[in-house]
PDB file of C-alpha atoms in Angstrom:
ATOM      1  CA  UNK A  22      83.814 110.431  91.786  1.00 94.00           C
ATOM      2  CA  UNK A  23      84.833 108.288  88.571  1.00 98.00           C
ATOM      3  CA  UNK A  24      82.973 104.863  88.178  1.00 98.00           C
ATOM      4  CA  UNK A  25      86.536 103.698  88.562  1.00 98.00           C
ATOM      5  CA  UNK A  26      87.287 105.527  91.571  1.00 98.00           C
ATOM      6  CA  UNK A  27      84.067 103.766  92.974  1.00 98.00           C
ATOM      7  CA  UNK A  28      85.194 100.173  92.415  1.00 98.00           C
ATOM      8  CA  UNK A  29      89.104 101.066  93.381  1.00 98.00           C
ATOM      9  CA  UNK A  30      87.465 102.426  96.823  1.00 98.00           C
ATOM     10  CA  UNK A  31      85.774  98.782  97.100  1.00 98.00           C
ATOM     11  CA  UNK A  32      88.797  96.890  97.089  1.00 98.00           C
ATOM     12  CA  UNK A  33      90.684  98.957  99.154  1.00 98.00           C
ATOM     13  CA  UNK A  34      87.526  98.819 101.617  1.00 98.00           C
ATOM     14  CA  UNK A  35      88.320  94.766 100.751  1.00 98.00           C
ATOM     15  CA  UNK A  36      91.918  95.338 102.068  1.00 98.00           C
ATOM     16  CA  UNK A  37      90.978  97.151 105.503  1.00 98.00           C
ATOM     17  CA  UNK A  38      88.274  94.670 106.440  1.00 97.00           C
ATOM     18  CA  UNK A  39      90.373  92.139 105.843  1.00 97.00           C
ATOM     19  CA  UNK A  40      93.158  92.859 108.262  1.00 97.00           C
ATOM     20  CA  UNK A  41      90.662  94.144 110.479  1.00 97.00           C
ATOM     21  CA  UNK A  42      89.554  90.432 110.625  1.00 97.00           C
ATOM     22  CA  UNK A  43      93.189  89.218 110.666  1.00 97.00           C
ATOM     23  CA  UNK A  44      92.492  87.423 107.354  1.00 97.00           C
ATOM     24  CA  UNK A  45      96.240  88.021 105.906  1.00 97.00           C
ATOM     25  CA  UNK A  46      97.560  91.051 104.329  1.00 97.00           C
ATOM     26  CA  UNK A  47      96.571  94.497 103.105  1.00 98.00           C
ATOM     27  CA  UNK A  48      95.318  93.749  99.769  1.00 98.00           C
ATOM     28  CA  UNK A  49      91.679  93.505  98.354  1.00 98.00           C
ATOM     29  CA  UNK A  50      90.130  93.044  94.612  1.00 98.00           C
ATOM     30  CA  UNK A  51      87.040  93.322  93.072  1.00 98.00           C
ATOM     31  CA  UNK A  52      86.223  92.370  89.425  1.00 98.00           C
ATOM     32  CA  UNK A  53      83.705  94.404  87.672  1.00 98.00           C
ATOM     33  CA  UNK A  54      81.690  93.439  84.119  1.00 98.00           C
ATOM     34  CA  UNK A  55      78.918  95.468  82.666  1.00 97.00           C
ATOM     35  CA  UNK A  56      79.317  98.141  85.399  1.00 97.00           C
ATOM     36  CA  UNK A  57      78.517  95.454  88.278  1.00 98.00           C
ATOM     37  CA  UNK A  58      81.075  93.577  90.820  1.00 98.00           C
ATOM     38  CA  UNK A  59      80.747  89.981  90.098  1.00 98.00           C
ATOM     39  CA  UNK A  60      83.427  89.135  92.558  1.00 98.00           C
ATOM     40  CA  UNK A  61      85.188  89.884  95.746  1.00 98.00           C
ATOM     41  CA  UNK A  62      88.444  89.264  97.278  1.00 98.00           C
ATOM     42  CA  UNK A  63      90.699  90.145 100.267  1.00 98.00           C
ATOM     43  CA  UNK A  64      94.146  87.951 101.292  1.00 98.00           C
ATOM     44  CA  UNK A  65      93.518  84.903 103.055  1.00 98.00           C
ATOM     45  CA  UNK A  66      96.865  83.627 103.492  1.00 98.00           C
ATOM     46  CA  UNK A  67      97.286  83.646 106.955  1.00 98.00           C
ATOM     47  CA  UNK A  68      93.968  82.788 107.946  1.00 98.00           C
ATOM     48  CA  UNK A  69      93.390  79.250 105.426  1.00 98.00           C
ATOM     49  CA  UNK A  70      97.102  78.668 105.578  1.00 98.00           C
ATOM     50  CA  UNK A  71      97.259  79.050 101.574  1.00 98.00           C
ATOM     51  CA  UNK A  72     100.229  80.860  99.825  1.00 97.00           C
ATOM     52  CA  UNK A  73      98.117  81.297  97.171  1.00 98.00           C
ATOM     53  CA  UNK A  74      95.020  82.966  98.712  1.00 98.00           C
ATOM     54  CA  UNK A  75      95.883  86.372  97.492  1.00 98.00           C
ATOM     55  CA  UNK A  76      92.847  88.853  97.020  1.00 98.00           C
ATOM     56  CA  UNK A  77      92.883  88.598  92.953  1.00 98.00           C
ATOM     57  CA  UNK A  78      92.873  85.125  93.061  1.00 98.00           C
ATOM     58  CA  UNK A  79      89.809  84.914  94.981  1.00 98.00           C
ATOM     59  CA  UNK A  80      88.318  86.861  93.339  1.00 98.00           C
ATOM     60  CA  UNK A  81      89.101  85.623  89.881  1.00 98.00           C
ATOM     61  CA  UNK A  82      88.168  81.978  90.975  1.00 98.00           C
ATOM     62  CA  UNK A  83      84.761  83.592  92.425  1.00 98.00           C
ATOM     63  CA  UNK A  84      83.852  85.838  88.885  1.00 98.00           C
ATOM     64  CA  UNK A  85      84.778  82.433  86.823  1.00 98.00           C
ATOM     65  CA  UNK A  86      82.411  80.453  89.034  1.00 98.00           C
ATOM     66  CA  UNK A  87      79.651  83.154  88.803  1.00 98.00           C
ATOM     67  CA  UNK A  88      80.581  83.709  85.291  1.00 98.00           C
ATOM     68  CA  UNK A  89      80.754  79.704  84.309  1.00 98.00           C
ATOM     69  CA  UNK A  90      83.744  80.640  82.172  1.00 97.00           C
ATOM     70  CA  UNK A  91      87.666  80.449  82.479  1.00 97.00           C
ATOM     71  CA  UNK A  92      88.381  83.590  81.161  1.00 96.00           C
ATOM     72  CA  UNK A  93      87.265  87.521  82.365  1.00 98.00           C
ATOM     73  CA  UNK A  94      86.943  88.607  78.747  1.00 97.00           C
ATOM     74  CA  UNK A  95      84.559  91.799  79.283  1.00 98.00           C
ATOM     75  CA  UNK A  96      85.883  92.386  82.818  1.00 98.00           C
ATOM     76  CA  UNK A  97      87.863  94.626  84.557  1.00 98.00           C
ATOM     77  CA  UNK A  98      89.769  94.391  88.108  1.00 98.00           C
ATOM     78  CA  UNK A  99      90.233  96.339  90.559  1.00 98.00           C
ATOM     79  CA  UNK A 100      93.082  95.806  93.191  1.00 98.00           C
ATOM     80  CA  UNK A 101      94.405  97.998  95.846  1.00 98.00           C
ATOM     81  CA  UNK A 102      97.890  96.822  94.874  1.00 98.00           C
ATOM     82  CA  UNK A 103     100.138  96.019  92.219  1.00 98.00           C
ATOM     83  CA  UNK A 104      99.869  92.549  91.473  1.00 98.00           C
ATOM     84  CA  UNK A 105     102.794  89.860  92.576  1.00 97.00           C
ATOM     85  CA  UNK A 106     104.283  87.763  90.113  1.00 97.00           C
ATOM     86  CA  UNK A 107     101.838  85.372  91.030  1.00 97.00           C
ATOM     87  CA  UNK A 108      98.507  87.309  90.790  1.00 98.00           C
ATOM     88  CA  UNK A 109      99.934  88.499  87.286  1.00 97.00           C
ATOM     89  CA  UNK A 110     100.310  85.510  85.855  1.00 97.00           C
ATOM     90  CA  UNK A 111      96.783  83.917  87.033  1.00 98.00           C
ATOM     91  CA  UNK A 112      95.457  87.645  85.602  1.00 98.00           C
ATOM     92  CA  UNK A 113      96.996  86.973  82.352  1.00 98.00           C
ATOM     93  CA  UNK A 114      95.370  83.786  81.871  1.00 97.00           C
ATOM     94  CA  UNK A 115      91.922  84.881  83.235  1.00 98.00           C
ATOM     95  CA  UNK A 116      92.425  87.277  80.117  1.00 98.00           C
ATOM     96  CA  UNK A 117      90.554  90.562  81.698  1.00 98.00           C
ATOM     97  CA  UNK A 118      90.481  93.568  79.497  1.00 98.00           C
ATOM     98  CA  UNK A 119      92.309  96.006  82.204  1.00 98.00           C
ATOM     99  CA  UNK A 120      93.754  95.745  86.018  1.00 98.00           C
ATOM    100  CA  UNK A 121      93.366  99.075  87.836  1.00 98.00           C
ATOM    101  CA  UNK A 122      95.258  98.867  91.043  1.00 98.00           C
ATOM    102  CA  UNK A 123      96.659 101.692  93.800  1.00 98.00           C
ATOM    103  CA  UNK A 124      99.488 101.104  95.932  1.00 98.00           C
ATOM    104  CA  UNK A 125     102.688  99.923  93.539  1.00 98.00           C
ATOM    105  CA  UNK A 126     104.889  97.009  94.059  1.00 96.00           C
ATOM    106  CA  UNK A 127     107.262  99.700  95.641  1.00 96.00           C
ATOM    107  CA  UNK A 128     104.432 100.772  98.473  1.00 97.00           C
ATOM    108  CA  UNK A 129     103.724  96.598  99.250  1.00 97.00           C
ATOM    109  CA  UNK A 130     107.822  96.497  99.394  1.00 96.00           C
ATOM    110  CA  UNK A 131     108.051  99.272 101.972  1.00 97.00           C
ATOM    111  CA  UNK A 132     105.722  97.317 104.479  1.00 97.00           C
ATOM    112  CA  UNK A 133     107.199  94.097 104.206  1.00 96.00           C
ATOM    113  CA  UNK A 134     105.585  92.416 101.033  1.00 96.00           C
ATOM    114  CA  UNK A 135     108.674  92.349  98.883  1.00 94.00           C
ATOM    115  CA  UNK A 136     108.764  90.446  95.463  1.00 93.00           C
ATOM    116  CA  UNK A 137     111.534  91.448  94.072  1.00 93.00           C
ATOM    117  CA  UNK A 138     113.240  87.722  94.876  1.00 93.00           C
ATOM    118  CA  UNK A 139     110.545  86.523  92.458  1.00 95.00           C
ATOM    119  CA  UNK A 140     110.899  88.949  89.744  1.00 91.00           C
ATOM    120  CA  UNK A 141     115.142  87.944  90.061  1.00 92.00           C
ATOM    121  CA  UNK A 142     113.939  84.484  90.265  1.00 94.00           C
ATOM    122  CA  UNK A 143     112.345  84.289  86.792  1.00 91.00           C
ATOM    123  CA  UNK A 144     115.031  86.111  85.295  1.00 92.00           C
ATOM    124  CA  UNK A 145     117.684  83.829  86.536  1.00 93.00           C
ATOM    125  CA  UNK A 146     119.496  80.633  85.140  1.00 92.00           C
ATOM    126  CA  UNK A 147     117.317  77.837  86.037  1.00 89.00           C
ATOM    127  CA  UNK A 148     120.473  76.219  87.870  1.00 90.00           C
ATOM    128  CA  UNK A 149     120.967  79.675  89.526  1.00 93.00           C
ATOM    129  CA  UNK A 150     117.868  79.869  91.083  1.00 94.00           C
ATOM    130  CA  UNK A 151     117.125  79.549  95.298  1.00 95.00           C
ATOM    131  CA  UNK A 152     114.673  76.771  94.418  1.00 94.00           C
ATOM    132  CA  UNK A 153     116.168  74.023  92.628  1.00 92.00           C
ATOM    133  CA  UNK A 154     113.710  72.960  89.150  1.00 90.00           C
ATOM    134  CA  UNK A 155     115.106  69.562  87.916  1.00 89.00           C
ATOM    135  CA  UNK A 156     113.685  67.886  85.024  1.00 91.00           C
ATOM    136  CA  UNK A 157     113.238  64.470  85.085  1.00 94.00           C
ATOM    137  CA  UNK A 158     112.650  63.615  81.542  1.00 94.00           C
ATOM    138  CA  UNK A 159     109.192  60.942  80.855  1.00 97.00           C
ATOM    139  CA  UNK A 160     108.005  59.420  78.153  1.00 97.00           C
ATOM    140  CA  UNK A 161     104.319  59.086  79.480  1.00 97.00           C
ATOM    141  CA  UNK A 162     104.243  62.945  79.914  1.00 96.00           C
ATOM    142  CA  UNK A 163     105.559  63.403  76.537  1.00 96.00           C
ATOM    143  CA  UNK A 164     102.534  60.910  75.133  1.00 96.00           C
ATOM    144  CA  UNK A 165     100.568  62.841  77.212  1.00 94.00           C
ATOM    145  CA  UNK A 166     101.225  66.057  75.349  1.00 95.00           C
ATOM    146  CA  UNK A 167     101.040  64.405  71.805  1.00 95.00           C
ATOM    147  CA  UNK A 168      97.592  62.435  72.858  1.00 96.00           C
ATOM    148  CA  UNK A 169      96.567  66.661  73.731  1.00 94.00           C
ATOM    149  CA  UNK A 170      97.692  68.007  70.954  1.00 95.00           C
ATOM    150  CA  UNK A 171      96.258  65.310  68.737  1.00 94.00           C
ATOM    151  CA  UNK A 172      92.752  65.402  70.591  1.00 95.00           C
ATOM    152  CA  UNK A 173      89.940  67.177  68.688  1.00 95.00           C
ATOM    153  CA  UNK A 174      87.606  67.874  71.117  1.00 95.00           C
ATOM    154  CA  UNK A 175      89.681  69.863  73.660  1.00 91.00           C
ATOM    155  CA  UNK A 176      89.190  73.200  74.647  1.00 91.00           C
ATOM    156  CA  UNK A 177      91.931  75.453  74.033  1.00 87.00           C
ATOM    157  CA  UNK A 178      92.448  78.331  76.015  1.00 86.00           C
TER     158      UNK A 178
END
């Protein structure tokens, strides 16, 4: 067995315990760095009543805390799915070096976890989409930004 067959096959252990507890969906993550899981994660949603308590973002808001960073430079992940639109974006800005995962976006679809609305969704019109996003313009929110961009001891990321 590969080292990354070994971590894959401890997320999707993640994934079966958690239904098995009635947590939330089939899905489960681990996030590995220097050949050792720093984090865990299995879906929550059902069981906190959080939309977004999705196995990889568990897990990346556990391997931040343990790592005292905001980014997974150095780290890989390990999910026994595809990740949603969601989970892809909060990957992105965790910043790991790779995302192994197993079951596709096509698998999740089949049993009822469909995201293709979403994926339609960011590629629509803003006044097309199912959620109406209406900008209210304000000026404190635009001093905001300046007083940001103009601050020299922020941390960019």
């Amino acid at each position: 067995m590969t080292r990354e067959e070994k971590f894959m096959n401890e997320a999707v252990l993640l994934s079966e315990n958690g239904i098995n507890k009635n947590d939330g969906g089939p899905f489960g993550c681990v996030i590995v760095k220097q050949d050792q899981i720093i984090s865990r994660g299995h879906n929550k949603v059902t069981s906190t009543n959080d939309p977004t308590a999705h196995a990889e973002i568990i897990a990346i808001r556990e391997a931040c805390k343990t790592l005292e960073t905001f980014q997974l430079e150095g780290c890989e992940i390990y999910t026994s799915c595809e990740p949603c639109p969601m989970c892809l974006g909060a990957i992105y800005w965790a910043r790991p070096d790779v995302v192994y995962f197993a079951n596709t976006r096509k698998d999740a679809a089949e049993i009822g976890f469909d995201d293709s609305m979403i994926y339609d969704e960011m590629n629509a019109k803003m006044e097309e989409r199912k959620i109406p996003l209406i900008n209210l313009q304000n000026e404190k929110a635009k001093e905001i930004f300046h007083n940001w961009k103009e601050k020299n001891d922020r941390t960019i990321y």
